[in-house]
């Protein structure tokens, strides 16, 4: 959907960030580490994630691809929703949080507002040993010219690196100017990835 947005900050407080882009003001939920160092009037680029539920849509913003990747990993943990994931990211930089998870530091993670020892232990159990490799794969996928498509395939359970390779191979055999180029590319990529 949206990989990133670049615009002028019109409001930055707590987890709320408003970005003005070509006369449209976007309301994003962001980690507090971002709003704590940004003032209004600043031109800012944020990496985005659109969270869609039956009754609502919410746009989340992040200052780096790695921060967004960690957010997406946290969403895979049973019982962790987007609001709690953003709160966790507001507590420390992604590298520091990843280090705490790898070291199995339940005590340090438990001090994050909204996280108790049980939830911290659940995050460690779900992400330890997988986080570094997966965030590296996701970051590599974003560099692809078909980043959104690769990310969608990765969200469906395909390996990001493999999806990136297959998408590039399929794209080379299609006409990029065709109206249904992306649909054909997506369908053919799924067929090929499913055969592995």
Short mmCIF file of C-alpha atoms in Angstrom, two decimals:
data_model
loop_
_atom_site.label_atom_id
_atom_site.label_comp_id
_atom_site.label_asym_id
_atom_site.label_seq_id
_atom_site.Cartn_x
_atom_site.Cartn_y
_atom_site.Cartn_z
CA UNK A 1 0.00 0.00 0.00
CA UNK A 2 2.11 2.91 1.31
CA UNK A 3 5.84 2.34 1.87
CA UNK A 4 6.55 5.83 3.17
CA UNK A 5 5.20 9.38 3.44
CA UNK A 6 7.19 12.62 3.30
CA UNK A 7 5.61 15.84 4.46
CA UNK A 8 5.63 18.76 6.87
CA UNK A 9 4.97 18.03 10.53
CA UNK A 10 1.98 20.03 11.79
CA UNK A 11 1.58 18.25 15.14
CA UNK A 12 3.78 15.91 17.18
CA UNK A 13 2.72 14.86 20.66
CA UNK A 14 2.84 11.49 22.43
CA UNK A 15 2.01 8.84 19.84
CA UNK A 16 0.30 11.29 17.44
CA UNK A 17 2.01 12.74 14.41
CA UNK A 18 0.28 14.81 11.72
CA UNK A 19 1.94 15.19 8.32
CA UNK A 20 0.78 17.70 5.72
CA UNK A 21 1.35 16.48 2.16
CA UNK A 22 -0.04 18.39 -0.85
CA UNK A 23 -2.96 19.81 1.12
CA UNK A 24 -3.84 16.50 2.80
CA UNK A 25 -3.05 16.07 6.50
CA UNK A 26 -2.29 12.49 7.55
CA UNK A 27 -2.80 11.37 11.16
CA UNK A 28 -0.27 8.68 12.13
CA UNK A 29 0.34 6.72 15.30
CA UNK A 30 4.09 6.65 15.98
CA UNK A 31 6.51 5.59 18.74
CA UNK A 32 7.08 8.37 21.28
CA UNK A 33 10.82 8.35 20.56
CA UNK A 34 9.94 10.03 17.25
CA UNK A 35 7.62 12.78 18.52
CA UNK A 36 9.97 13.57 21.41
CA UNK A 37 12.63 14.83 19.00
CA UNK A 38 10.53 16.32 16.19
CA UNK A 39 9.05 19.81 16.08
CA UNK A 40 6.35 21.31 13.87
CA UNK A 41 7.34 22.76 10.52
CA UNK A 42 9.96 20.06 9.91
CA UNK A 43 10.02 18.11 6.64
CA UNK A 44 9.92 14.46 7.66
CA UNK A 45 9.91 11.05 5.98
CA UNK A 46 8.23 8.19 7.84
CA UNK A 47 7.93 4.55 6.85
CA UNK A 48 4.34 3.41 7.14
CA UNK A 49 2.10 0.48 7.92
CA UNK A 50 -1.67 0.50 7.36
CA UNK A 51 -3.47 -1.60 9.97
CA UNK A 52 -6.87 -2.64 8.65
CA UNK A 53 -9.66 -4.19 10.70
CA UNK A 54 -13.34 -4.72 9.89
CA UNK A 55 -14.42 -1.52 11.61
CA UNK A 56 -11.33 0.71 11.35
CA UNK A 57 -8.12 1.60 9.55
CA UNK A 58 -5.10 3.11 11.27
CA UNK A 59 -1.89 4.43 9.75
CA UNK A 60 1.31 3.82 11.73
CA UNK A 61 4.59 5.63 11.09
CA UNK A 62 8.21 4.76 11.85
CA UNK A 63 11.50 6.60 11.53
CA UNK A 64 13.33 3.65 9.96
CA UNK A 65 12.67 0.44 8.07
CA UNK A 66 14.20 -1.51 10.94
CA UNK A 67 11.79 0.05 13.42
CA UNK A 68 8.85 -0.89 11.21
CA UNK A 69 10.21 -4.42 10.78
CA UNK A 70 10.41 -4.85 14.56
CA UNK A 71 6.84 -3.54 14.86
CA UNK A 72 5.66 -6.17 12.35
CA UNK A 73 7.51 -8.89 14.26
CA UNK A 74 5.89 -7.79 17.53
CA UNK A 75 2.45 -8.06 15.90
CA UNK A 76 3.13 -11.77 15.32
CA UNK A 77 3.37 -12.33 19.08
CA UNK A 78 0.12 -13.68 20.50
CA UNK A 79 -1.61 -11.00 22.56
CA UNK A 80 0.43 -8.04 21.26
CA UNK A 81 -1.64 -5.54 19.28
CA UNK A 82 -0.48 -2.53 17.27
CA UNK A 83 -0.91 -0.02 20.11
CA UNK A 84 1.16 -2.12 22.49
CA UNK A 85 3.80 -2.75 19.80
CA UNK A 86 4.14 1.03 19.26
CA UNK A 87 4.49 1.52 23.03
CA UNK A 88 7.30 -1.04 23.12
CA UNK A 89 9.10 0.73 20.26
CA UNK A 90 8.76 4.02 22.13
CA UNK A 91 10.86 2.64 24.97
CA UNK A 92 14.18 2.13 23.14
CA UNK A 93 15.82 2.02 19.70
CA UNK A 94 15.21 -1.18 17.67
CA UNK A 95 18.80 -2.43 18.09
CA UNK A 96 18.54 -2.12 21.87
CA UNK A 97 15.17 -3.88 21.99
CA UNK A 98 16.47 -6.66 19.75
CA UNK A 99 19.49 -7.07 22.05
CA UNK A 100 17.23 -7.34 25.12
CA UNK A 101 15.17 -10.02 23.37
CA UNK A 102 18.26 -11.97 22.29
CA UNK A 103 19.70 -11.77 25.85
CA UNK A 104 16.33 -12.93 27.24
CA UNK A 105 16.28 -9.93 29.58
CA UNK A 106 12.75 -10.29 30.96
CA UNK A 107 13.46 -7.78 33.73
CA UNK A 108 14.42 -4.94 31.38
CA UNK A 109 11.54 -5.64 28.98
CA UNK A 110 9.09 -5.77 31.89
CA UNK A 111 9.88 -2.13 32.75
CA UNK A 112 8.33 -0.98 29.46
CA UNK A 113 4.90 0.56 30.19
CA UNK A 114 2.13 -1.90 29.38
CA UNK A 115 4.42 -4.94 29.46
CA UNK A 116 4.55 -7.22 32.47
CA UNK A 117 6.87 -10.18 33.04
CA UNK A 118 4.47 -12.62 31.33
CA UNK A 119 4.10 -10.57 28.15
CA UNK A 120 7.86 -9.85 28.08
CA UNK A 121 8.58 -13.58 28.37
CA UNK A 122 6.08 -14.29 25.58
CA UNK A 123 7.82 -11.77 23.29
CA UNK A 124 11.21 -13.33 24.02
CA UNK A 125 9.91 -16.84 23.41
CA UNK A 126 8.32 -15.85 20.09
CA UNK A 127 11.14 -13.68 18.69
CA UNK A 128 14.45 -14.78 20.18
CA UNK A 129 16.77 -16.23 17.54
CA UNK A 130 14.51 -15.16 14.67
CA UNK A 131 14.49 -11.42 14.97
CA UNK A 132 17.86 -10.44 13.55
CA UNK A 133 17.65 -12.72 10.50
CA UNK A 134 14.05 -11.78 9.71
CA UNK A 135 14.53 -8.03 10.06
CA UNK A 136 17.56 -8.26 7.79
CA UNK A 137 15.47 -10.11 5.17
CA UNK A 138 12.65 -7.58 5.44
CA UNK A 139 15.05 -4.66 5.11
CA UNK A 140 16.54 -6.23 1.98
CA UNK A 141 13.05 -6.69 0.53
CA UNK A 142 12.32 -2.96 0.92
CA UNK A 143 15.24 -2.20 -1.44
CA UNK A 144 13.49 -4.15 -4.21
CA UNK A 145 11.70 -2.05 -6.87
CA UNK A 146 8.66 -4.21 -6.05
CA UNK A 147 9.00 -3.78 -2.26
CA UNK A 148 5.25 -3.67 -1.53
CA UNK A 149 4.63 -6.83 -3.51
CA UNK A 150 7.56 -8.65 -1.87
CA UNK A 151 6.32 -7.55 1.57
CA UNK A 152 2.81 -8.82 0.76
CA UNK A 153 4.23 -12.21 -0.24
CA UNK A 154 6.35 -12.32 2.92
CA UNK A 155 3.21 -11.57 4.97
CA UNK A 156 1.59 -14.57 3.29
CA UNK A 157 4.36 -16.78 4.70
CA UNK A 158 6.87 -16.91 1.84
CA UNK A 159 10.54 -16.19 2.62
CA UNK A 160 11.25 -12.53 1.81
CA UNK A 161 14.58 -13.23 0.09
CA UNK A 162 13.06 -15.97 -2.07
CA UNK A 163 10.04 -13.79 -2.87
CA UNK A 164 12.32 -10.95 -3.97
CA UNK A 165 14.25 -13.27 -6.32
CA UNK A 166 11.09 -14.80 -7.83
CA UNK A 167 9.38 -11.43 -8.31
CA UNK A 168 12.45 -10.08 -10.14
CA UNK A 169 12.55 -13.17 -12.39
CA UNK A 170 8.83 -12.98 -13.20
CA UNK A 171 8.95 -9.21 -13.80
CA UNK A 172 11.74 -9.66 -16.36
CA UNK A 173 9.40 -11.78 -18.50
CA UNK A 174 6.40 -9.42 -18.39
CA UNK A 175 5.55 -6.15 -20.09
CA UNK A 176 5.89 -3.45 -17.37
CA UNK A 177 3.67 -1.06 -19.35
CA UNK A 178 0.65 -3.41 -19.36
CA UNK A 179 -2.35 -2.26 -17.29
CA UNK A 180 -2.52 -5.56 -15.41
CA UNK A 181 1.27 -5.84 -14.91
CA UNK A 182 1.18 -5.91 -11.08
CA UNK A 183 -1.73 -8.37 -10.93
CA UNK A 184 0.02 -10.76 -13.34
CA UNK A 185 3.28 -10.36 -11.48
CA UNK A 186 1.64 -11.12 -8.13
CA UNK A 187 -0.28 -14.16 -9.41
CA UNK A 188 2.71 -15.67 -11.22
CA UNK A 189 4.98 -15.08 -8.22
CA UNK A 190 2.53 -16.93 -5.94
CA UNK A 191 2.35 -19.86 -8.38
CA UNK A 192 6.14 -20.15 -8.56
CA UNK A 193 6.71 -19.72 -4.82
CA UNK A 194 4.04 -22.34 -4.06
CA UNK A 195 5.91 -24.89 -6.19
CA UNK A 196 9.08 -24.75 -4.03
#
